[in-house]
Amino acid sequence: MTQTEKIAEFALRYRYADIPPDILSRLKTHLLDAAASFIWAQFQETPRKMEAGIRQLYAPEQPLAADHAAQCYTAYIRYPDFMDNFLAKESTCHPSDNIGILLGACHLRDISGEDFLSAMATAYAIECMLTEIYPVMIAGFDHTTLLAFSATAAAGRLMELSAKALTHALGIAGCNLNPIVTSRASYTSEWKGLASSLVSADCMNIVMMAKNGITGPPELFEIPEKGYDAIHQQKLEHDWTAADFQQLSRCVLKTYNAEVHTQSVLELLQEMAEEYPFRVAEITEINITTFLTAYHIVGGGEYGDRTKVFSKEQADHSLPYLAAVVLLDKQVYPPQLTAERIAQEDVQSLLQKVKIHTGFPLHKPVKVAGLLDPYTAAYPDKVRCKVEITTIDGQQFTGEKEDYKGFFTRPLSWEEIKEKFIKLNKPYISAEEIDKVCDIIERLESHTANELLAAMLKNSI
């Protein structure tokens, strides 16, 4: 069997009853976390601009087709950059990117809560596994490249594709959807928060074409010699018969509205500000030691300069900015990522005092640096960091940390995620509306995904 055949077989293999209770519980907490972003984003300018562009393709009051609905719903979850992650040694992904296309499928049929959770588990398992064994970011491709497979597989399951048709769909998705990491590089644009949404739209389109008999290349990973594996500089040879859902237990959530690799640093800085007697105005230097992935993505490494910050998209991917604003405001939530807050002199001045380092001075070759740097060697089992703050009178304050609240070693509880939900959405919707969404997710087996979607939608789609 080819790899696409094996992925298709895995996607269709398990039933709801096969999913362990602890994994189901984890899925619901991640769905609740995603719902918080989904609702908040509907009231924000960037998702509204995207939706307005889509709306121009329709007659007034005409409901969106499933592919465009999947695009909007994925953007609602992804745009706030407050969603989940799976961390692998050489790549990462946002498994909740898969939820939007599953909600989009509600435009085509009624979907039971059990079927929705089963498809969600399938998508999470496929994307997490591929992220670990086939890290496309090494060759400069965005991690949403792998979303093309998980989203197609899970949506294909919901739309009742045969294994053969789903194999064709996966081949088409692999041929056509290979986004590059430029969308995340500095200076970061609005597209960073929307890139996965277009993948979801395309995947829904592909699923429906395959359902109606369009064929695709089943030997995507096997031929030709200069094909998919060669382009991505690796080879996929995975035994999907041994795959299960256990990697979901290593998915993580965010406490701070910031890029995932900054979370332990931000928690440490906030704790240091509460514990030590320094005044932020007296700080002369903040030295942060972190692992290579964080250094490259948010610390001024391969992804570019992170000290010039004037927009949300750059701010939530700038460790210097985030370090400065958490010391000043004692939190990082949407108010810390507005243009008005970013432009203020206190944070602009302080972020210039932040210096980012790794635990080993050389960064190449990567494998050697990764072995010699204790911070990088510990990743992704730990997200180690060290912070040294120096004040104008020469005092130094030091702290270290290896995880954070929301990491898989210290997961957020249902109650804590609900608090996050309320904090995000209290300005926009009532407590009763929040409780309704939470109650539906908690007892999703007794509801349909269509009911959940209706409870989360605050604008006409």
CSV table of C-alpha atoms in Angstrom, one decimal:
chain,number,residue,atom,x,y,z
A,1,MET,CA,0.0,0.0,0.0
A,2,THR,CA,1.1,3.6,-0.6
A,3,GLN,CA,1.4,6.1,2.2
A,4,THR,CA,-1.8,7.9,1.1
A,5,GLU,CA,-3.7,4.6,1.1
A,6,LYS,CA,-2.4,4.0,4.6
A,7,ILE,CA,-3.4,7.4,5.8
A,8,ALA,CA,-6.9,7.0,4.3
A,9,GLU,CA,-7.2,3.6,5.9
A,10,PHE,CA,-6.2,5.1,9.3
A,11,ALA,CA,-8.7,8.0,8.9
A,12,LEU,CA,-11.6,5.6,8.4
A,13,ARG,CA,-10.5,2.9,10.9
A,14,TYR,CA,-11.6,4.1,14.3
A,15,ARG,CA,-15.1,4.6,15.7
A,16,TYR,CA,-16.1,6.9,18.5
A,17,ALA,CA,-16.1,3.9,20.9
A,18,ASP,CA,-12.5,3.3,20.1
A,19,ILE,CA,-11.3,6.6,21.4
A,20,PRO,CA,-10.0,6.4,25.1
A,21,PRO,CA,-12.0,8.5,27.6
A,22,ASP,CA,-8.9,10.6,28.5
A,23,ILE,CA,-8.4,11.5,24.9
A,24,LEU,CA,-12.1,12.5,24.5
A,25,SER,CA,-11.8,14.7,27.6
A,26,ARG,CA,-8.7,16.3,26.1
A,27,LEU,CA,-10.5,16.9,22.7
A,28,LYS,CA,-13.3,18.7,24.5
A,29,THR,CA,-10.9,21.0,26.3
A,30,HIS,CA,-9.2,21.9,23.1
A,31,LEU,CA,-12.5,22.4,21.4
A,32,LEU,CA,-13.6,24.7,24.2
A,33,ASP,CA,-10.3,26.7,23.8
A,34,ALA,CA,-10.9,26.9,20.1
A,35,ALA,CA,-14.5,28.1,20.6
A,36,ALA,CA,-13.2,31.0,22.7
A,37,SER,CA,-11.1,32.3,19.8
A,38,PHE,CA,-13.8,31.4,17.2
A,39,ILE,CA,-16.3,33.8,18.9
A,40,TRP,CA,-13.8,36.6,19.7
A,41,ALA,CA,-12.5,36.7,16.1
A,42,GLN,CA,-15.9,37.4,14.6
A,43,PHE,CA,-15.7,40.9,16.2
A,44,GLN,CA,-12.2,41.7,14.9
A,45,GLU,CA,-11.2,43.8,11.8
A,46,THR,CA,-8.9,41.3,10.0
A,47,PRO,CA,-11.3,38.3,9.9
A,48,ARG,CA,-14.1,40.7,8.9
A,49,LYS,CA,-12.0,42.0,6.0
A,50,MET,CA,-11.4,38.4,4.9
A,51,GLU,CA,-15.1,37.6,5.1
A,52,ALA,CA,-16.0,40.8,3.2
A,53,GLY,CA,-13.8,39.7,0.4
A,54,ILE,CA,-15.5,36.3,0.3
A,55,ARG,CA,-19.0,37.8,0.6
A,56,GLN,CA,-18.4,39.8,-2.7
A,57,LEU,CA,-18.5,36.5,-4.5
A,58,TYR,CA,-22.1,35.9,-3.3
A,59,ALA,CA,-25.5,37.5,-3.8
A,60,PRO,CA,-26.9,39.4,-0.8
A,61,GLU,CA,-28.1,37.1,2.0
A,62,GLN,CA,-26.9,34.0,0.2
A,63,PRO,CA,-25.3,31.5,2.7
A,64,LEU,CA,-21.7,30.6,2.1
A,65,ALA,CA,-20.8,27.4,0.5
A,66,ALA,CA,-19.0,24.8,2.6
A,67,ASP,CA,-15.5,25.6,1.3
A,68,HIS,CA,-15.8,29.3,2.1
A,69,ALA,CA,-17.5,28.5,5.4
A,70,ALA,CA,-14.5,26.3,6.3
A,71,GLN,CA,-12.2,29.1,5.4
A,72,CYS,CA,-14.0,31.6,7.7
A,73,TYR,CA,-14.3,29.1,10.6
A,74,THR,CA,-10.6,28.2,10.4
A,75,ALA,CA,-9.6,31.9,10.3
A,76,TYR,CA,-11.8,32.5,13.4
A,77,ILE,CA,-9.9,29.9,15.4
A,78,ARG,CA,-6.5,30.7,14.0
A,79,TYR,CA,-6.4,34.5,13.7
A,80,PRO,CA,-6.2,35.3,17.4
A,81,ASP,CA,-3.1,33.2,17.7
A,82,PHE,CA,-4.4,31.9,21.1
A,83,MET,CA,-5.0,28.3,20.1
A,84,ASP,CA,-3.3,25.0,20.7
A,85,ASN,CA,0.0,23.5,19.4
A,86,PHE,CA,1.8,20.2,19.0
A,87,LEU,CA,5.5,20.5,19.4
A,88,ALA,CA,7.9,18.2,17.7
A,89,LYS,CA,11.7,18.3,17.6
A,90,GLU,CA,12.0,20.1,14.3
A,91,SER,CA,8.5,21.4,13.6
A,92,THR,CA,5.2,22.5,15.2
A,93,CYS,CA,1.6,22.7,14.2
A,94,HIS,CA,-1.8,24.0,15.4
A,95,PRO,CA,-4.1,20.9,15.5
A,96,SER,CA,-7.1,23.1,16.0
A,97,ASP,CA,-6.6,24.4,12.5
A,98,ASN,CA,-8.6,21.2,11.6
A,99,ILE,CA,-11.7,22.2,13.4
A,100,GLY,CA,-12.8,24.8,10.9
A,101,ILE,CA,-13.3,22.4,8.0
A,102,LEU,CA,-15.3,20.0,10.3
A,103,LEU,CA,-17.6,22.9,11.2
A,104,GLY,CA,-17.8,23.8,7.5
A,105,ALA,CA,-19.1,20.3,6.8
A,106,CYS,CA,-22.1,21.2,8.8
A,107,HIS,CA,-23.2,23.3,5.8
A,108,LEU,CA,-23.5,20.0,3.9
A,109,ARG,CA,-25.2,17.6,6.4
A,110,ASP,CA,-26.2,17.1,10.0
A,111,ILE,CA,-23.2,15.9,12.0
A,112,SER,CA,-23.6,14.1,15.4
A,113,GLY,CA,-21.4,15.1,18.3
A,114,GLU,CA,-19.8,11.7,18.3
A,115,ASP,CA,-19.0,11.8,14.6
A,116,PHE,CA,-17.5,15.3,15.0
A,117,LEU,CA,-15.3,14.2,17.9
A,118,SER,CA,-14.2,11.1,16.0
A,119,ALA,CA,-13.2,13.2,13.0
A,120,MET,CA,-11.5,15.7,15.2
A,121,ALA,CA,-9.5,12.9,16.9
A,122,THR,CA,-8.5,11.6,13.5
A,123,ALA,CA,-7.3,15.0,12.3
A,124,TYR,CA,-5.3,15.7,15.4
A,125,ALA,CA,-3.6,12.3,15.3
A,126,ILE,CA,-2.7,12.6,11.6
A,127,GLU,CA,-1.3,16.1,11.8
A,128,CYS,CA,0.6,15.5,15.0
A,129,MET,CA,2.1,12.3,13.6
A,130,LEU,CA,3.2,14.0,10.4
A,131,THR,CA,4.6,17.0,12.2
A,132,GLU,CA,6.8,14.6,14.2
A,133,ILE,CA,8.0,12.3,11.4
A,134,TYR,CA,7.8,14.6,8.4
A,135,PRO,CA,8.9,18.1,9.5
A,136,VAL,CA,8.4,20.1,6.3
A,137,MET,CA,9.5,23.3,8.0
A,138,ILE,CA,13.2,22.1,7.6
A,139,ALA,CA,12.9,22.7,3.9
A,140,GLY,CA,11.1,26.0,4.2
A,141,PHE,CA,7.5,24.8,3.9
A,142,ASP,CA,4.9,26.0,6.3
A,143,HIS,CA,3.4,23.5,8.7
A,144,THR,CA,0.0,24.1,7.1
A,145,THR,CA,1.4,21.9,4.3
A,146,LEU,CA,0.7,18.9,6.6
A,147,LEU,CA,-2.7,20.4,7.5
A,148,ALA,CA,-3.7,19.6,3.9
A,149,PHE,CA,-3.5,15.8,4.8
A,150,SER,CA,-5.2,15.9,8.2
A,151,ALA,CA,-8.0,18.3,7.2
A,152,THR,CA,-8.7,16.3,4.0
A,153,ALA,CA,-8.7,13.0,5.8
A,154,ALA,CA,-11.1,14.2,8.6
A,155,ALA,CA,-13.5,16.0,6.2
A,156,GLY,CA,-13.4,13.0,3.9
A,157,ARG,CA,-14.4,10.9,6.8
A,158,LEU,CA,-17.4,13.2,7.7
A,159,MET,CA,-18.5,13.2,4.0
A,160,GLU,CA,-18.3,9.4,3.9
A,161,LEU,CA,-15.7,9.0,1.2
A,162,SER,CA,-14.6,5.5,0.5
A,163,ALA,CA,-11.0,4.6,1.2
A,164,LYS,CA,-10.2,4.7,-2.5
A,165,ALA,CA,-11.8,8.2,-2.9
A,166,LEU,CA,-10.1,9.5,0.2
A,167,THR,CA,-6.7,8.2,-1.2
A,168,HIS,CA,-7.3,10.2,-4.3
A,169,ALA,CA,-8.3,13.3,-2.3
A,170,LEU,CA,-5.1,13.0,-0.2
A,171,GLY,CA,-3.0,12.8,-3.4
A,172,ILE,CA,-4.6,15.9,-4.9
A,173,ALA,CA,-4.1,17.8,-1.6
A,174,GLY,CA,-0.4,16.9,-1.5
A,175,CYS,CA,0.1,18.0,-5.1
A,176,ASN,CA,-1.6,21.3,-4.7
A,177,LEU,CA,-1.1,22.6,-1.2
A,178,ASN,CA,2.5,23.3,-0.2
A,179,PRO,CA,2.6,26.7,1.5
A,180,ILE,CA,5.9,28.2,2.5
A,181,VAL,CA,7.2,29.7,5.8
A,182,THR,CA,7.5,33.2,4.5
A,183,SER,CA,4.0,34.0,5.9
A,184,ARG,CA,5.6,33.7,9.4
A,185,ALA,CA,8.8,35.6,8.8
A,186,SER,CA,9.5,39.2,9.9
A,187,TYR,CA,8.0,41.7,9.1
A,188,THR,CA,4.9,39.5,9.8
A,189,SER,CA,1.7,40.4,7.9
A,190,GLU,CA,-2.0,39.6,8.5
A,191,TRP,CA,-1.6,36.5,6.3
A,192,LYS,CA,0.2,34.7,9.1
A,193,GLY,CA,-3.2,34.3,10.9
A,194,LEU,CA,-5.1,33.4,7.8
A,195,ALA,CA,-2.9,31.0,5.9
A,196,SER,CA,-4.4,27.9,7.3
A,197,SER,CA,-7.9,29.1,6.4
A,198,LEU,CA,-7.2,28.9,2.6
A,199,VAL,CA,-5.9,25.4,3.0
A,200,SER,CA,-9.2,24.4,4.7
A,201,ALA,CA,-11.2,25.9,1.8
A,202,ASP,CA,-9.1,24.0,-0.7
A,203,CYS,CA,-9.4,20.8,1.2
A,204,MET,CA,-13.1,21.0,1.3
A,205,ASN,CA,-13.2,21.5,-2.4
A,206,ILE,CA,-10.9,18.6,-3.0
A,207,VAL,CA,-13.0,16.3,-0.7
A,208,MET,CA,-16.1,17.0,-2.7
A,209,MET,CA,-14.4,16.5,-6.0
A,210,ALA,CA,-13.0,13.2,-4.9
A,211,LYS,CA,-16.5,12.2,-3.6
A,212,ASN,CA,-17.8,12.7,-7.1
A,213,GLY,CA,-15.1,10.6,-8.7
A,214,ILE,CA,-12.2,12.9,-9.5
A,215,THR,CA,-9.0,10.9,-9.2
A,216,GLY,CA,-5.6,12.0,-7.8
A,217,PRO,CA,-2.1,10.5,-7.6
A,218,PRO,CA,-2.2,7.6,-5.1
A,219,GLU,CA,1.6,7.3,-5.2
A,220,LEU,CA,2.2,10.9,-4.0
A,221,PHE,CA,5.2,10.0,-1.7
A,222,GLU,CA,6.6,7.2,-3.9
A,223,ILE,CA,7.0,8.6,-7.4
A,224,PRO,CA,8.5,10.2,-9.3
A,225,GLU,CA,12.1,10.4,-8.1
A,226,LYS,CA,11.9,14.2,-8.1
A,227,GLY,CA,8.5,14.3,-6.5
A,228,TYR,CA,7.0,15.1,-3.1
A,229,ASP,CA,9.7,13.4,-0.9
A,230,ALA,CA,12.5,15.0,-2.9
A,231,ILE,CA,11.0,18.5,-2.7
A,232,HIS,CA,10.6,18.1,1.1
A,233,GLN,CA,14.0,16.6,1.5
A,234,GLN,CA,12.8,13.5,3.4
A,235,LYS,CA,11.0,10.2,3.0
A,236,LEU,CA,7.7,9.2,4.4
A,237,GLU,CA,7.7,5.5,5.3
A,238,HIS,CA,5.3,5.2,8.3
A,239,ASP,CA,3.4,2.2,9.6
A,240,TRP,CA,0.0,3.7,10.0
A,241,THR,CA,-1.4,0.5,11.3
A,242,ALA,CA,0.3,1.2,14.6
A,243,ALA,CA,-0.9,4.8,14.9
A,244,ASP,CA,-3.3,5.8,17.6
A,245,PHE,CA,-4.4,8.9,19.5
A,246,GLN,CA,-1.8,9.1,22.3
A,247,GLN,CA,0.0,12.0,20.8
A,248,LEU,CA,-3.0,14.1,21.6
A,249,SER,CA,-2.0,14.0,25.2
A,250,ARG,CA,1.1,16.0,24.3
A,251,CYS,CA,-0.8,18.8,22.7
A,252,VAL,CA,-0.5,22.1,24.5
A,253,LEU,CA,-2.6,25.2,25.1
A,254,LYS,CA,-1.6,28.9,25.7
A,255,THR,CA,-2.0,30.9,28.8
A,256,TYR,CA,-0.6,34.1,27.0
A,257,ASN,CA,-1.9,35.4,23.7
A,258,ALA,CA,1.5,34.9,22.1
A,259,GLU,CA,3.5,32.4,20.0
A,260,VAL,CA,3.8,29.1,21.8
A,261,HIS,CA,7.6,29.1,22.3
A,262,THR,CA,7.4,32.3,24.3
A,263,GLN,CA,5.0,30.9,26.9
A,264,SER,CA,7.5,29.7,29.5
A,265,VAL,CA,9.5,32.9,29.2
A,266,LEU,CA,6.4,35.0,29.8
A,267,GLU,CA,5.3,33.0,32.8
A,268,LEU,CA,8.8,33.3,34.3
A,269,LEU,CA,8.9,37.1,33.7
A,270,GLN,CA,5.5,37.6,35.3
A,271,GLU,CA,6.6,35.5,38.3
A,272,MET,CA,9.9,37.4,38.6
A,273,ALA,CA,8.0,40.8,38.5
A,274,GLU,CA,5.8,39.6,41.3
A,275,GLU,CA,8.6,38.1,43.4
A,276,TYR,CA,11.5,40.6,43.1
A,277,PRO,CA,11.6,44.3,44.2
A,278,PHE,CA,12.9,45.8,40.9
A,279,ARG,CA,11.0,48.6,39.1
A,280,VAL,CA,10.5,48.2,35.4
A,281,ALA,CA,11.6,51.8,34.8
A,282,GLU,CA,15.0,50.9,36.3
A,283,ILE,CA,15.8,47.9,34.1
A,284,THR,CA,18.8,48.4,31.9
A,285,GLU,CA,19.0,44.9,30.3
A,286,ILE,CA,16.9,41.7,30.0
A,287,ASN,CA,18.9,38.7,28.8
A,288,ILE,CA,16.8,35.7,27.8
A,289,THR,CA,18.3,32.3,27.1
A,290,THR,CA,16.0,29.9,25.1
A,291,PHE,CA,16.2,27.0,22.7
A,292,LEU,CA,17.0,27.2,19.0
A,293,THR,CA,13.4,27.0,17.7
A,294,ALA,CA,12.3,29.9,19.8
A,295,TYR,CA,15.4,31.9,18.9
A,296,HIS,CA,14.8,31.4,15.2
A,297,ILE,CA,11.0,32.0,15.1
A,298,VAL,CA,10.5,34.8,17.7
A,299,GLY,CA,14.0,35.8,18.8
A,300,GLY,CA,15.6,37.4,15.8
A,301,GLY,CA,17.1,34.2,14.1
A,302,GLU,CA,16.3,32.8,10.7
A,303,TYR,CA,12.8,34.3,10.6
A,304,GLY,CA,14.1,37.9,10.8
A,305,ASP,CA,14.4,40.9,13.1
A,306,ARG,CA,11.8,41.0,15.9
A,307,THR,CA,12.8,44.3,17.4
A,308,LYS,CA,10.7,46.4,15.0
A,309,VAL,CA,7.1,46.0,16.2
A,310,PHE,CA,4.1,48.1,15.0
A,311,SER,CA,1.3,45.5,14.4
A,312,LYS,CA,-0.4,42.6,16.2
A,313,GLU,CA,1.1,40.0,13.8
A,314,GLN,CA,4.6,41.1,14.5
A,315,ALA,CA,4.0,41.7,18.2
A,316,ASP,CA,2.7,38.2,19.0
A,317,HIS,CA,5.8,36.7,17.3
A,318,SER,CA,8.3,39.1,18.9
A,319,LEU,CA,9.9,37.8,22.1
A,320,PRO,CA,11.4,41.2,22.8
A,321,TYR,CA,8.1,42.9,22.6
A,322,LEU,CA,6.2,40.2,24.5
A,323,ALA,CA,8.8,40.2,27.3
A,324,ALA,CA,8.5,44.0,27.6
A,325,VAL,CA,4.8,44.1,27.6
A,326,VAL,CA,4.3,41.3,30.2
A,327,LEU,CA,6.6,43.1,32.6
A,328,LEU,CA,4.7,46.3,32.1
A,329,ASP,CA,1.1,45.0,32.0
A,330,LYS,CA,1.4,41.7,33.9
A,331,GLN,CA,-0.4,39.8,31.1
A,332,VAL,CA,-0.6,39.3,27.3
A,333,TYR,CA,-4.1,39.3,26.0
A,334,PRO,CA,-5.6,41.1,23.0
A,335,PRO,CA,-5.3,44.6,24.7
A,336,GLN,CA,-1.6,44.1,24.7
A,337,LEU,CA,-1.6,43.5,20.9
A,338,THR,CA,-3.5,46.6,19.7
A,339,ALA,CA,-1.8,49.2,17.6
A,340,GLU,CA,-2.3,51.7,20.3
A,341,ARG,CA,-0.6,49.7,23.0
A,342,ILE,CA,2.2,48.6,20.8
A,343,ALA,CA,3.0,52.2,19.8
A,344,GLN,CA,3.4,53.5,23.4
A,345,GLU,CA,6.9,54.6,24.4
A,346,ASP,CA,7.2,52.5,27.5
A,347,VAL,CA,7.0,49.2,25.7
A,348,GLN,CA,8.9,50.4,22.6
A,349,SER,CA,11.8,51.6,24.8
A,350,LEU,CA,11.8,48.4,27.0
A,351,LEU,CA,11.8,45.9,24.2
A,352,GLN,CA,15.1,47.4,22.9
A,353,LYS,CA,16.7,46.3,26.1
A,354,VAL,CA,15.8,42.6,25.6
A,355,LYS,CA,18.5,40.4,24.2
A,356,ILE,CA,17.8,36.8,23.1
A,357,HIS,CA,20.4,34.0,23.3
A,358,THR,CA,20.6,30.3,23.1
A,359,GLY,CA,22.5,28.0,25.5
A,360,PHE,CA,25.3,27.4,22.9
A,361,PRO,CA,26.8,30.3,20.9
A,362,LEU,CA,26.8,28.5,17.5
A,363,HIS,CA,23.6,27.7,15.7
A,364,LYS,CA,24.9,25.6,12.8
A,365,PRO,CA,25.1,22.8,12.0
A,366,VAL,CA,21.7,22.5,13.6
A,367,LYS,CA,22.0,18.9,14.8
A,368,VAL,CA,25.4,19.6,16.4
A,369,ALA,CA,24.1,22.8,18.0
A,370,GLY,CA,21.1,21.0,19.2
A,371,LEU,CA,23.2,18.4,21.0
A,372,LEU,CA,25.6,20.9,22.6
A,373,ASP,CA,22.9,23.4,23.7
A,374,PRO,CA,21.1,22.0,26.9
A,375,TYR,CA,18.1,24.2,26.2
A,376,THR,CA,17.6,22.9,22.7
A,377,ALA,CA,18.5,19.3,23.7
A,378,ALA,CA,15.6,19.3,26.2
A,379,TYR,CA,13.0,20.5,23.6
A,380,PRO,CA,10.2,19.5,22.9
A,381,ASP,CA,9.9,17.5,26.2
A,382,LYS,CA,10.7,20.7,28.0
A,383,VAL,CA,10.6,24.4,27.0
A,384,ARG,CA,13.6,25.6,29.1
A,385,CYS,CA,14.4,29.2,29.5
A,386,LYS,CA,16.5,31.5,31.7
A,387,VAL,CA,16.0,35.2,32.3
A,388,GLU,CA,18.5,37.7,33.8
A,389,ILE,CA,17.3,41.2,34.6
A,390,THR,CA,19.8,43.9,35.3
A,391,THR,CA,18.8,47.2,36.9
A,392,ILE,CA,20.4,50.7,36.8
A,393,ASP,CA,22.0,50.2,40.3
A,394,GLY,CA,23.7,47.0,39.1
A,395,GLN,CA,21.4,44.5,40.8
A,396,GLN,CA,20.7,41.2,38.9
A,397,PHE,CA,17.7,39.0,39.2
A,398,THR,CA,17.7,35.6,37.7
A,399,GLY,CA,15.1,32.9,37.1
A,400,GLU,CA,14.7,29.6,35.2
A,401,LYS,CA,11.8,27.5,34.0
A,402,GLU,CA,11.2,24.4,31.9
A,403,ASP,CA,7.4,24.4,31.3
A,404,TYR,CA,4.4,26.6,31.8
A,405,LYS,CA,0.7,26.4,32.7
A,406,GLY,CA,-0.9,25.0,29.6
A,407,PHE,CA,2.1,22.7,28.7
A,408,PHE,CA,1.3,19.0,28.6
A,409,THR,CA,3.1,18.6,31.9
A,410,ARG,CA,0.8,21.2,33.5
A,411,PRO,CA,-2.4,21.2,31.4
A,412,LEU,CA,-5.1,23.8,31.7
A,413,SER,CA,-8.3,22.5,33.4
A,414,TRP,CA,-11.8,22.9,32.0
A,415,GLU,CA,-12.4,25.7,34.5
A,416,GLU,CA,-9.2,27.6,33.6
A,417,ILE,CA,-10.1,27.4,29.9
A,418,LYS,CA,-13.6,28.6,30.6
A,419,GLU,CA,-12.0,31.6,32.5
A,420,LYS,CA,-9.9,32.3,29.4
A,421,PHE,CA,-13.2,32.1,27.3
A,422,ILE,CA,-14.9,34.6,29.6
A,423,LYS,CA,-12.0,37.0,29.7
A,424,LEU,CA,-11.8,37.0,25.9
A,425,ASN,CA,-15.4,37.3,25.1
A,426,LYS,CA,-17.1,39.1,28.0
A,427,PRO,CA,-17.0,42.4,26.0
A,428,TYR,CA,-18.9,40.8,23.1
A,429,ILE,CA,-21.4,38.3,24.3
A,430,SER,CA,-23.5,37.5,27.4
A,431,ALA,CA,-22.6,35.1,30.2
A,432,GLU,CA,-25.6,33.0,29.1
A,433,GLU,CA,-24.3,32.7,25.6
A,434,ILE,CA,-20.9,31.6,27.0
A,435,ASP,CA,-22.5,29.0,29.3
A,436,LYS,CA,-24.5,27.6,26.4
A,437,VAL,CA,-21.4,27.0,24.3
A,438,CYS,CA,-19.6,25.4,27.2
A,439,ASP,CA,-22.5,23.2,28.0
A,440,ILE,CA,-22.9,21.9,24.5
A,441,ILE,CA,-19.2,21.1,24.2
A,442,GLU,CA,-19.2,19.4,27.6
A,443,ARG,CA,-22.0,17.1,26.5
A,444,LEU,CA,-21.3,17.1,22.8
A,445,GLU,CA,-22.3,13.4,22.5
A,446,SER,CA,-25.9,14.5,23.2
A,447,HIS,CA,-25.8,17.3,20.6
A,448,THR,CA,-25.0,17.8,17.0
A,449,ALA,CA,-22.0,19.8,15.7
A,450,ASN,CA,-24.6,21.9,13.9
A,451,GLU,CA,-26.0,23.0,17.2
A,452,LEU,CA,-22.6,23.9,18.4
A,453,LEU,CA,-21.9,25.9,15.3
A,454,ALA,CA,-25.2,27.8,15.6
A,455,ALA,CA,-24.4,28.7,19.3
A,456,MET,CA,-20.9,30.0,18.3
A,457,LEU,CA,-21.9,32.1,15.2
A,458,LYS,CA,-22.6,35.7,16.0
A,459,ASN,CA,-22.7,36.9,12.4
A,460,SER,CA,-24.7,35.6,9.4
A,461,ILE,CA,-22.7,33.0,7.4
